[in-house]
Amino acid sequence: MRIRSALAVAGALLLVLLVPPLVTTDSGGSTETQIRGFRVMVPNSPGGGYDVTARTAAKVMEDTGLNHHVEVFNLPGAGGTVGLGRLVSEQGNGKLAMSMGLGVVGSVYTNHSPVSLQDTTPIAKLVEEPNVVVVAKDSPYRDLKQLIDDWKAKPGHTPVGGGSSPGGPDHLAPMLMAEAIGLNPRDVNYVPFDGGGELLASVLGGKVAFGVSGIGEYRDQIEAGELRVLAVTSAERIPGIDAPTLQEAGVDVEFTNWRGVVAPPGLDEEDRRKLVSLFTQLNSTPEWKEALERNGWTEAFQPGEQFGRFLQQENERVANVLRELGLA
């Protein structure tokens, strides 16, 4: 009897050792998306749009078991091109990605970067987001008309702050606004900050007359009453934000920012496929869809090569705009 029991135990052990495991990890995530030691670089300061997007994505990945222990780190400088240079130098590193967006496209030109997004591996476009025109709660500007009257009368003494370098979304949006109201964009006193987090302190402290940045970065301060929204740049009003669109306020501009993820050049096909799969599955989770709604983001998912074609088109579009402004 004891011999049979011993044989049964031995047989069970052999099954454990010899039968291959299911294609899942011990924490429930699929090996299709598990990247051990995965890191996401944010090429600007904490609190900006790239930072919020990256940390939100990392949390959803961990909460859903898509990937575990995702590290998000900041490497700010030169409108994102310091981080871009670091990314390109990590050739073949399939454990690294960078959160980025329209701002980096423009910064490549205005900062004369030796590398560009064409040197990276496109992984996914994730979201689109309208910008907001904001002032501090104690600002004298109660509506956009008051601001525009002062801006037109004294453009050099009405500084506008943005969380991106010249060529980025927070720069392009007020430049388009200036053109629409008859101001020469070259006369605009634009003050760049390295991300929405740095810009926020200057808006609240009255160091700039107004700021332009993404809605997701400032929703908490808006809801707390610390910031007043004078207008939104989207075609439609933003639910929960008591402010008109620029067009409703008489400024014929519609503008939307976007964000995505790129990886180092020279990835092998397996690493590239795994990164694209990770963000594709992230995009399909209920937790990510909830994050989109919470942050005022619009889903704009484009994977891999499709995102690569979009990047090429954006590169050409931004280059043309910057040439018109004498910045490229």
mmCIF file of C-alpha atoms in Angstrom:
data_model
loop_
_atom_site.group_PDB
_atom_site.id
_atom_site.type_symbol
_atom_site.label_atom_id
_atom_site.label_comp_id
_atom_site.label_asym_id
_atom_site.label_seq_id
_atom_site.Cartn_x
_atom_site.Cartn_y
_atom_site.Cartn_z
ATOM 1 C CA MET A 1 0.000 0.000 0.000
ATOM 2 C CA ARG A 2 2.855 2.360 0.928
ATOM 3 C CA ILE A 3 4.660 1.462 -2.308
ATOM 4 C CA ARG A 4 1.598 2.457 -4.382
ATOM 5 C CA SER A 5 1.325 5.775 -2.505
ATOM 6 C CA ALA A 6 4.980 6.522 -3.110
ATOM 7 C CA LEU A 7 4.584 5.743 -6.812
ATOM 8 C CA ALA A 8 1.557 8.036 -7.052
ATOM 9 C CA VAL A 9 3.471 10.907 -5.469
ATOM 10 C CA ALA A 10 6.397 10.278 -7.808
ATOM 11 C CA GLY A 11 4.065 10.270 -10.804
ATOM 12 C CA ALA A 12 2.494 13.549 -9.756
ATOM 13 C CA LEU A 13 5.914 15.123 -9.414
ATOM 14 C CA LEU A 14 6.869 13.938 -12.881
ATOM 15 C CA LEU A 15 3.728 15.557 -14.318
ATOM 16 C CA VAL A 16 4.611 18.865 -12.697
ATOM 17 C CA LEU A 17 8.153 18.708 -14.048
ATOM 18 C CA LEU A 18 7.439 17.422 -17.539
ATOM 19 C CA VAL A 19 4.129 19.002 -18.579
ATOM 20 C CA PRO A 20 4.701 22.551 -19.913
ATOM 21 C CA PRO A 21 2.915 25.348 -18.013
ATOM 22 C CA LEU A 22 0.034 27.294 -19.465
ATOM 23 C CA VAL A 23 0.977 30.547 -21.223
ATOM 24 C CA THR A 24 0.342 32.688 -18.163
ATOM 25 C CA THR A 25 2.459 34.022 -15.352
ATOM 26 C CA ASP A 26 1.976 33.185 -11.668
ATOM 27 C CA SER A 27 0.227 36.546 -11.240
ATOM 28 C CA GLY A 28 -2.305 36.040 -13.986
ATOM 29 C CA GLY A 29 -0.782 38.071 -16.817
ATOM 30 C CA SER A 30 -0.160 36.644 -20.277
ATOM 31 C CA THR A 31 3.456 36.021 -21.284
ATOM 32 C CA GLU A 32 2.451 37.680 -24.556
ATOM 33 C CA THR A 33 2.764 41.028 -22.767
ATOM 34 C CA GLN A 34 5.164 40.345 -19.877
ATOM 35 C CA ILE A 35 8.447 42.257 -20.246
ATOM 36 C CA ARG A 36 10.708 41.736 -17.251
ATOM 37 C CA GLY A 37 12.419 44.970 -16.195
ATOM 38 C CA PHE A 38 10.213 47.123 -18.441
ATOM 39 C CA ARG A 39 10.897 50.879 -18.083
ATOM 40 C CA VAL A 40 9.056 53.877 -19.531
ATOM 41 C CA MET A 41 10.980 57.128 -19.946
ATOM 42 C CA VAL A 42 9.203 60.470 -19.614
ATOM 43 C CA PRO A 43 11.190 63.164 -21.472
ATOM 44 C CA ASN A 44 9.914 66.062 -19.359
ATOM 45 C CA SER A 45 9.297 66.946 -15.712
ATOM 46 C CA PRO A 46 6.827 65.204 -13.372
ATOM 47 C CA GLY A 47 3.251 66.433 -13.689
ATOM 48 C CA GLY A 48 3.263 67.028 -17.445
ATOM 49 C CA GLY A 49 1.115 65.289 -20.019
ATOM 50 C CA TYR A 50 3.715 62.678 -20.985
ATOM 51 C CA ASP A 51 4.227 61.925 -17.300
ATOM 52 C CA VAL A 52 0.520 61.572 -16.502
ATOM 53 C CA THR A 53 -0.011 59.362 -19.556
ATOM 54 C CA ALA A 54 2.951 57.113 -18.776
ATOM 55 C CA ARG A 55 2.096 56.663 -15.091
ATOM 56 C CA THR A 56 -1.559 56.025 -15.874
ATOM 57 C CA ALA A 57 -0.611 53.374 -18.449
ATOM 58 C CA ALA A 58 1.865 51.739 -16.047
ATOM 59 C CA LYS A 59 -0.731 51.543 -13.277
ATOM 60 C CA VAL A 60 -3.309 49.976 -15.587
ATOM 61 C CA MET A 61 -0.731 47.441 -16.817
ATOM 62 C CA GLU A 62 0.056 46.444 -13.236
ATOM 63 C CA ASP A 63 -3.557 46.442 -12.030
ATOM 64 C CA THR A 64 -4.673 44.219 -14.907
ATOM 65 C CA GLY A 65 -1.643 41.901 -14.839
ATOM 66 C CA LEU A 66 -0.588 42.842 -18.369
ATOM 67 C CA ASN A 67 2.876 43.579 -17.029
ATOM 68 C CA HIS A 68 4.372 43.733 -13.569
ATOM 69 C CA HIS A 69 6.685 46.241 -11.883
ATOM 70 C CA VAL A 70 6.696 48.850 -14.651
ATOM 71 C CA GLU A 71 9.202 51.586 -13.815
ATOM 72 C CA VAL A 72 8.448 55.133 -14.974
ATOM 73 C CA PHE A 73 11.315 57.633 -14.794
ATOM 74 C CA ASN A 74 11.818 61.250 -15.877
ATOM 75 C CA LEU A 75 14.653 62.547 -18.046
ATOM 76 C CA PRO A 76 13.691 66.164 -18.866
ATOM 77 C CA GLY A 77 15.505 68.638 -21.050
ATOM 78 C CA ALA A 78 15.348 70.547 -24.339
ATOM 79 C CA GLY A 79 11.650 69.952 -24.927
ATOM 80 C CA GLY A 80 11.997 66.177 -24.817
ATOM 81 C CA THR A 81 15.002 65.863 -27.116
ATOM 82 C CA VAL A 82 17.390 64.947 -24.268
ATOM 83 C CA GLY A 83 15.218 61.915 -23.598
ATOM 84 C CA LEU A 84 14.904 61.234 -27.307
ATOM 85 C CA GLY A 85 18.690 61.173 -27.632
ATOM 86 C CA ARG A 86 18.931 58.712 -24.758
ATOM 87 C CA LEU A 87 16.275 56.487 -26.320
ATOM 88 C CA VAL A 88 18.007 56.383 -29.701
ATOM 89 C CA SER A 89 21.308 55.509 -28.004
ATOM 90 C CA GLU A 90 19.671 52.413 -26.460
ATOM 91 C CA GLN A 91 19.618 50.573 -29.787
ATOM 92 C CA GLY A 92 18.109 47.105 -29.565
ATOM 93 C CA ASN A 93 16.798 47.556 -25.990
ATOM 94 C CA GLY A 94 13.361 45.913 -25.976
ATOM 95 C CA LYS A 95 12.783 46.722 -22.301
ATOM 96 C CA LEU A 96 12.589 50.496 -22.781
ATOM 97 C CA ALA A 97 9.929 52.795 -24.237
ATOM 98 C CA MET A 98 9.325 56.541 -24.185
ATOM 99 C CA SER A 99 6.106 58.458 -23.639
ATOM 100 C CA MET A 100 5.923 61.279 -26.189
ATOM 101 C CA GLY A 101 3.675 63.341 -28.382
ATOM 102 C CA LEU A 102 3.321 66.316 -30.684
ATOM 103 C CA GLY A 103 5.679 68.403 -28.563
ATOM 104 C CA VAL A 104 8.678 66.216 -29.298
ATOM 105 C CA VAL A 105 7.992 66.454 -33.042
ATOM 106 C CA GLY A 106 8.380 70.230 -32.918
ATOM 107 C CA SER A 107 11.267 70.235 -30.438
ATOM 108 C CA VAL A 108 13.401 68.237 -32.839
ATOM 109 C CA TYR A 109 13.354 71.274 -35.148
ATOM 110 C CA THR A 110 13.498 74.129 -32.667
ATOM 111 C CA ASN A 111 16.266 72.521 -30.590
ATOM 112 C CA HIS A 112 18.215 71.365 -33.664
ATOM 113 C CA SER A 113 18.289 67.819 -32.335
ATOM 114 C CA PRO A 114 20.828 65.488 -33.993
ATOM 115 C CA VAL A 115 18.262 62.669 -33.774
ATOM 116 C CA SER A 116 14.562 62.596 -34.659
ATOM 117 C CA LEU A 117 11.518 60.415 -34.156
ATOM 118 C CA GLN A 118 12.286 58.829 -37.503
ATOM 119 C CA ASP A 119 15.207 57.147 -35.709
ATOM 120 C CA THR A 120 12.895 55.356 -33.242
ATOM 121 C CA THR A 121 10.625 52.308 -33.395
ATOM 122 C CA PRO A 122 6.929 53.396 -33.410
ATOM 123 C CA ILE A 123 4.910 51.367 -30.891
ATOM 124 C CA ALA A 124 1.498 53.034 -30.533
ATOM 125 C CA LYS A 125 -0.425 56.263 -30.656
ATOM 126 C CA LEU A 126 -2.646 56.240 -27.579
ATOM 127 C CA VAL A 127 -4.736 59.353 -27.007
ATOM 128 C CA GLU A 128 -5.773 62.756 -28.251
ATOM 129 C CA GLU A 129 -6.456 65.629 -25.898
ATOM 130 C CA PRO A 130 -7.724 69.190 -26.309
ATOM 131 C CA ASN A 131 -5.851 72.085 -24.769
ATOM 132 C CA VAL A 132 -7.361 74.579 -22.366
ATOM 133 C CA VAL A 133 -6.717 78.302 -21.962
ATOM 134 C CA VAL A 134 -6.399 78.855 -18.208
ATOM 135 C CA VAL A 135 -5.791 81.637 -15.693
ATOM 136 C CA ALA A 136 -5.470 81.628 -11.916
ATOM 137 C CA LYS A 137 -8.631 81.983 -9.841
ATOM 138 C CA ASP A 138 -7.668 85.553 -8.844
ATOM 139 C CA SER A 139 -6.855 86.644 -12.419
ATOM 140 C CA PRO A 140 -8.602 89.818 -13.642
ATOM 141 C CA TYR A 141 -9.663 87.918 -16.780
ATOM 142 C CA ARG A 142 -13.151 86.539 -16.351
ATOM 143 C CA ASP A 143 -13.662 85.565 -19.994
ATOM 144 C CA LEU A 144 -11.670 85.138 -23.204
ATOM 145 C CA LYS A 145 -12.784 88.476 -24.690
ATOM 146 C CA GLN A 146 -11.159 90.419 -21.846
ATOM 147 C CA LEU A 147 -7.940 88.494 -22.326
ATOM 148 C CA ILE A 148 -7.908 88.961 -26.100
ATOM 149 C CA ASP A 149 -8.499 92.728 -25.786
ATOM 150 C CA ASP A 150 -5.391 93.049 -23.604
ATOM 151 C CA TRP A 151 -3.389 90.623 -25.718
ATOM 152 C CA LYS A 152 -4.074 92.573 -28.913
ATOM 153 C CA ALA A 153 -3.332 95.919 -27.245
ATOM 154 C CA LYS A 154 -0.127 94.790 -25.489
ATOM 155 C CA PRO A 155 1.098 91.477 -26.943
ATOM 156 C CA GLY A 156 4.586 91.807 -25.483
ATOM 157 C CA HIS A 157 3.209 92.552 -22.000
ATOM 158 C CA THR A 158 0.717 89.676 -22.013
ATOM 159 C CA PRO A 159 2.942 86.613 -21.647
ATOM 160 C CA VAL A 160 1.467 83.211 -22.413
ATOM 161 C CA GLY A 161 2.984 80.137 -20.808
ATOM 162 C CA GLY A 162 3.009 76.649 -22.285
ATOM 163 C CA GLY A 163 4.259 73.284 -21.103
ATOM 164 C CA SER A 164 6.232 72.628 -24.273
ATOM 165 C CA SER A 165 9.109 74.118 -26.225
ATOM 166 C CA PRO A 166 8.462 76.170 -29.380
ATOM 167 C CA GLY A 167 6.987 73.791 -31.912
ATOM 168 C CA GLY A 168 5.074 71.817 -29.295
ATOM 169 C CA PRO A 169 1.290 71.789 -28.824
ATOM 170 C CA ASP A 170 1.228 74.366 -26.032
ATOM 171 C CA HIS A 171 3.176 76.700 -28.327
ATOM 172 C CA LEU A 172 1.347 75.977 -31.577
ATOM 173 C CA ALA A 173 -2.119 76.484 -30.043
ATOM 174 C CA PRO A 174 -1.575 80.122 -28.883
ATOM 175 C CA MET A 175 0.292 80.914 -32.107
ATOM 176 C CA LEU A 176 -2.730 79.782 -34.109
ATOM 177 C CA MET A 177 -4.941 81.799 -31.759
ATOM 178 C CA ALA A 178 -2.769 84.888 -32.338
ATOM 179 C CA GLU A 179 -3.063 84.528 -36.109
ATOM 180 C CA ALA A 180 -6.827 84.123 -35.840
ATOM 181 C CA ILE A 181 -7.264 87.387 -33.899
ATOM 182 C CA GLY A 182 -4.938 89.359 -36.174
ATOM 183 C CA LEU A 183 -1.765 89.284 -34.078
ATOM 184 C CA ASN A 184 1.597 88.552 -35.668
ATOM 185 C CA PRO A 185 2.791 85.326 -33.974
ATOM 186 C CA ARG A 186 6.310 86.790 -33.907
ATOM 187 C CA ASP A 187 5.014 89.464 -31.498
ATOM 188 C CA VAL A 188 3.674 86.902 -29.020
ATOM 189 C CA ASN A 189 5.575 86.692 -25.730
ATOM 190 C CA TYR A 190 5.620 82.910 -25.347
ATOM 191 C CA VAL A 191 7.261 81.532 -22.189
ATOM 192 C CA PRO A 192 8.103 77.797 -22.482
ATOM 193 C CA PHE A 193 8.160 75.405 -19.527
ATOM 194 C CA ASP A 194 9.344 71.818 -19.421
ATOM 195 C CA GLY A 195 5.941 70.249 -18.889
ATOM 196 C CA GLY A 196 2.594 71.249 -17.444
ATOM 197 C CA GLY A 197 3.815 70.763 -13.877
ATOM 198 C CA GLU A 198 6.324 73.616 -14.156
ATOM 199 C CA LEU A 199 3.832 75.793 -16.012
ATOM 200 C CA LEU A 200 1.209 75.394 -13.291
ATOM 201 C CA ALA A 201 3.246 77.229 -10.654
ATOM 202 C CA SER A 202 3.734 80.209 -12.976
ATOM 203 C CA VAL A 203 0.036 80.423 -13.849
ATOM 204 C CA LEU A 204 -0.997 80.209 -10.186
ATOM 205 C CA GLY A 205 1.687 82.748 -9.232
ATOM 206 C CA GLY A 206 0.645 85.227 -11.927
ATOM 207 C CA LYS A 207 4.035 85.119 -13.661
ATOM 208 C CA VAL A 208 2.260 84.643 -16.993
ATOM 209 C CA ALA A 209 -1.018 86.273 -18.037
ATOM 210 C CA PHE A 210 -2.457 82.920 -19.108
ATOM 211 C CA GLY A 211 -1.421 79.369 -19.804
ATOM 212 C CA VAL A 212 -2.190 76.814 -22.480
ATOM 213 C CA SER A 213 -1.918 73.123 -21.685
ATOM 214 C CA GLY A 214 -3.711 69.786 -21.798
ATOM 215 C CA ILE A 215 -6.972 69.309 -19.937
ATOM 216 C CA GLY A 216 -5.776 66.082 -18.276
ATOM 217 C CA GLU A 217 -2.883 67.845 -16.573
ATOM 218 C CA TYR A 218 -5.055 70.444 -14.846
ATOM 219 C CA ARG A 219 -8.403 68.796 -14.256
ATOM 220 C CA ASP A 220 -7.803 68.492 -10.498
ATOM 221 C CA GLN A 221 -6.882 72.180 -10.145
ATOM 222 C CA ILE A 222 -9.842 73.194 -12.302
ATOM 223 C CA GLU A 223 -12.258 71.142 -10.225
ATOM 224 C CA ALA A 224 -10.725 72.550 -7.022
ATOM 225 C CA GLY A 225 -11.325 76.092 -8.286
ATOM 226 C CA GLU A 226 -7.621 77.002 -8.389
ATOM 227 C CA LEU A 227 -7.723 77.544 -12.158
ATOM 228 C CA ARG A 228 -10.352 79.216 -14.337
ATOM 229 C CA VAL A 229 -10.821 77.883 -17.888
ATOM 230 C CA LEU A 230 -11.494 80.623 -20.415
ATOM 231 C CA ALA A 231 -11.781 78.362 -23.474
ATOM 232 C CA VAL A 232 -11.079 74.887 -24.819
ATOM 233 C CA THR A 233 -9.387 74.244 -28.164
ATOM 234 C CA SER A 234 -11.537 71.295 -29.224
ATOM 235 C CA ALA A 235 -14.417 71.393 -31.673
ATOM 236 C CA GLU A 236 -16.896 70.542 -28.913
ATOM 237 C CA ARG A 237 -17.204 71.615 -25.300
ATOM 238 C CA ILE A 238 -15.621 69.321 -22.708
ATOM 239 C CA PRO A 239 -18.125 67.665 -20.351
ATOM 240 C CA GLY A 240 -17.720 68.958 -16.819
ATOM 241 C CA ILE A 241 -15.757 72.068 -17.894
ATOM 242 C CA ASP A 242 -17.739 75.315 -17.842
ATOM 243 C CA ALA A 243 -16.019 77.030 -20.765
ATOM 244 C CA PRO A 244 -16.758 77.705 -24.445
ATOM 245 C CA THR A 245 -14.770 76.432 -27.380
ATOM 246 C CA LEU A 246 -12.453 78.925 -29.063
ATOM 247 C CA GLN A 247 -14.806 79.042 -32.023
ATOM 248 C CA GLU A 248 -17.784 79.817 -29.780
ATOM 249 C CA ALA A 249 -15.715 82.636 -28.277
ATOM 250 C CA GLY A 250 -15.064 84.097 -31.736
ATOM 251 C CA VAL A 251 -11.572 82.671 -32.358
ATOM 252 C CA ASP A 252 -11.561 80.468 -35.454
ATOM 253 C CA VAL A 253 -9.179 77.771 -34.197
ATOM 254 C CA GLU A 254 -9.643 74.055 -33.549
ATOM 255 C CA PHE A 255 -6.642 72.217 -32.148
ATOM 256 C CA THR A 256 -6.005 68.777 -30.629
ATOM 257 C CA ASN A 257 -2.842 67.354 -29.079
ATOM 258 C CA TRP A 258 -1.889 63.653 -29.151
ATOM 259 C CA ARG A 259 0.414 61.284 -27.265
ATOM 260 C CA GLY A 260 1.971 57.932 -27.955
ATOM 261 C CA VAL A 261 4.880 55.589 -27.293
ATOM 262 C CA VAL A 262 8.103 54.910 -29.185
ATOM 263 C CA ALA A 263 10.978 52.516 -28.491
ATOM 264 C CA PRO A 264 14.687 52.422 -29.358
ATOM 265 C CA PRO A 265 15.805 51.626 -32.906
ATOM 266 C CA GLY A 266 17.099 48.226 -33.947
ATOM 267 C CA LEU A 267 14.623 46.040 -32.026
ATOM 268 C CA ASP A 268 14.352 42.429 -33.099
ATOM 269 C CA GLU A 269 10.924 41.476 -34.402
ATOM 270 C CA GLU A 270 9.946 39.547 -31.266
ATOM 271 C CA ASP A 271 10.666 42.506 -28.959
ATOM 272 C CA ARG A 272 8.839 44.924 -31.272
ATOM 273 C CA ARG A 273 5.834 42.626 -31.520
ATOM 274 C CA LYS A 274 5.687 42.203 -27.746
ATOM 275 C CA LEU A 275 5.712 45.953 -27.107
ATOM 276 C CA VAL A 276 2.991 46.569 -29.684
ATOM 277 C CA SER A 277 0.937 43.732 -28.169
ATOM 278 C CA LEU A 278 1.325 45.151 -24.652
ATOM 279 C CA PHE A 279 -0.073 48.548 -25.628
ATOM 280 C CA THR A 280 -2.723 47.021 -27.897
ATOM 281 C CA GLN A 281 -4.062 44.965 -25.006
ATOM 282 C CA LEU A 282 -3.768 47.942 -22.648
ATOM 283 C CA ASN A 283 -6.007 49.925 -24.992
ATOM 284 C CA SER A 284 -8.730 47.260 -24.820
ATOM 285 C CA THR A 285 -9.014 47.106 -21.004
ATOM 286 C CA PRO A 286 -11.983 48.639 -19.171
ATOM 287 C CA GLU A 287 -9.497 50.219 -16.742
ATOM 288 C CA TRP A 288 -7.805 52.161 -19.554
ATOM 289 C CA LYS A 289 -11.145 53.290 -20.970
ATOM 290 C CA GLU A 290 -12.061 54.551 -17.495
ATOM 291 C CA ALA A 291 -8.748 56.449 -17.349
ATOM 292 C CA LEU A 292 -9.505 58.065 -20.714
ATOM 293 C CA GLU A 293 -12.810 59.378 -19.441
ATOM 294 C CA ARG A 294 -11.351 60.515 -16.119
ATOM 295 C CA ASN A 295 -8.567 62.502 -17.784
ATOM 296 C CA GLY A 296 -10.604 63.965 -20.631
ATOM 297 C CA TRP A 297 -8.642 62.008 -23.237
ATOM 298 C CA THR A 298 -10.033 60.661 -26.499
ATOM 299 C CA GLU A 299 -9.004 57.204 -27.664
ATOM 300 C CA ALA A 300 -6.869 57.542 -30.798
ATOM 301 C CA PHE A 301 -5.164 54.165 -30.914
ATOM 302 C CA GLN A 302 -2.839 53.364 -33.803
ATOM 303 C CA PRO A 303 -0.426 50.422 -33.475
ATOM 304 C CA GLY A 304 3.049 49.944 -34.887
ATOM 305 C CA GLU A 305 3.454 50.726 -38.566
ATOM 306 C CA GLN A 306 0.184 52.673 -38.712
ATOM 307 C CA PHE A 307 1.534 54.976 -35.997
ATOM 308 C CA GLY A 308 4.808 55.210 -37.931
ATOM 309 C CA ARG A 309 2.979 56.583 -40.986
ATOM 310 C CA PHE A 310 1.125 59.059 -38.779
ATOM 311 C CA LEU A 311 4.443 60.242 -37.280
ATOM 312 C CA GLN A 312 5.809 60.914 -40.748
ATOM 313 C CA GLN A 313 2.746 62.998 -41.636
ATOM 314 C CA GLU A 314 2.940 64.968 -38.370
ATOM 315 C CA ASN A 315 6.641 65.599 -38.914
ATOM 316 C CA GLU A 316 5.923 67.197 -42.295
ATOM 317 C CA ARG A 317 2.938 69.185 -40.973
ATOM 318 C CA VAL A 318 4.809 70.641 -37.995
ATOM 319 C CA ALA A 319 7.854 71.466 -40.139
ATOM 320 C CA ASN A 320 5.638 73.484 -42.491
ATOM 321 C CA VAL A 321 4.000 75.414 -39.608
ATOM 322 C CA LEU A 322 7.366 76.184 -37.996
ATOM 323 C CA ARG A 323 8.778 77.401 -41.315
ATOM 324 C CA GLU A 324 5.831 79.793 -41.612
ATOM 325 C CA LEU A 325 6.639 81.100 -38.130
ATOM 326 C CA GLY A 326 10.330 81.398 -38.962
ATOM 327 C CA LEU A 327 11.291 78.740 -36.408
ATOM 328 C CA ALA A 328 12.494 75.973 -38.727
#
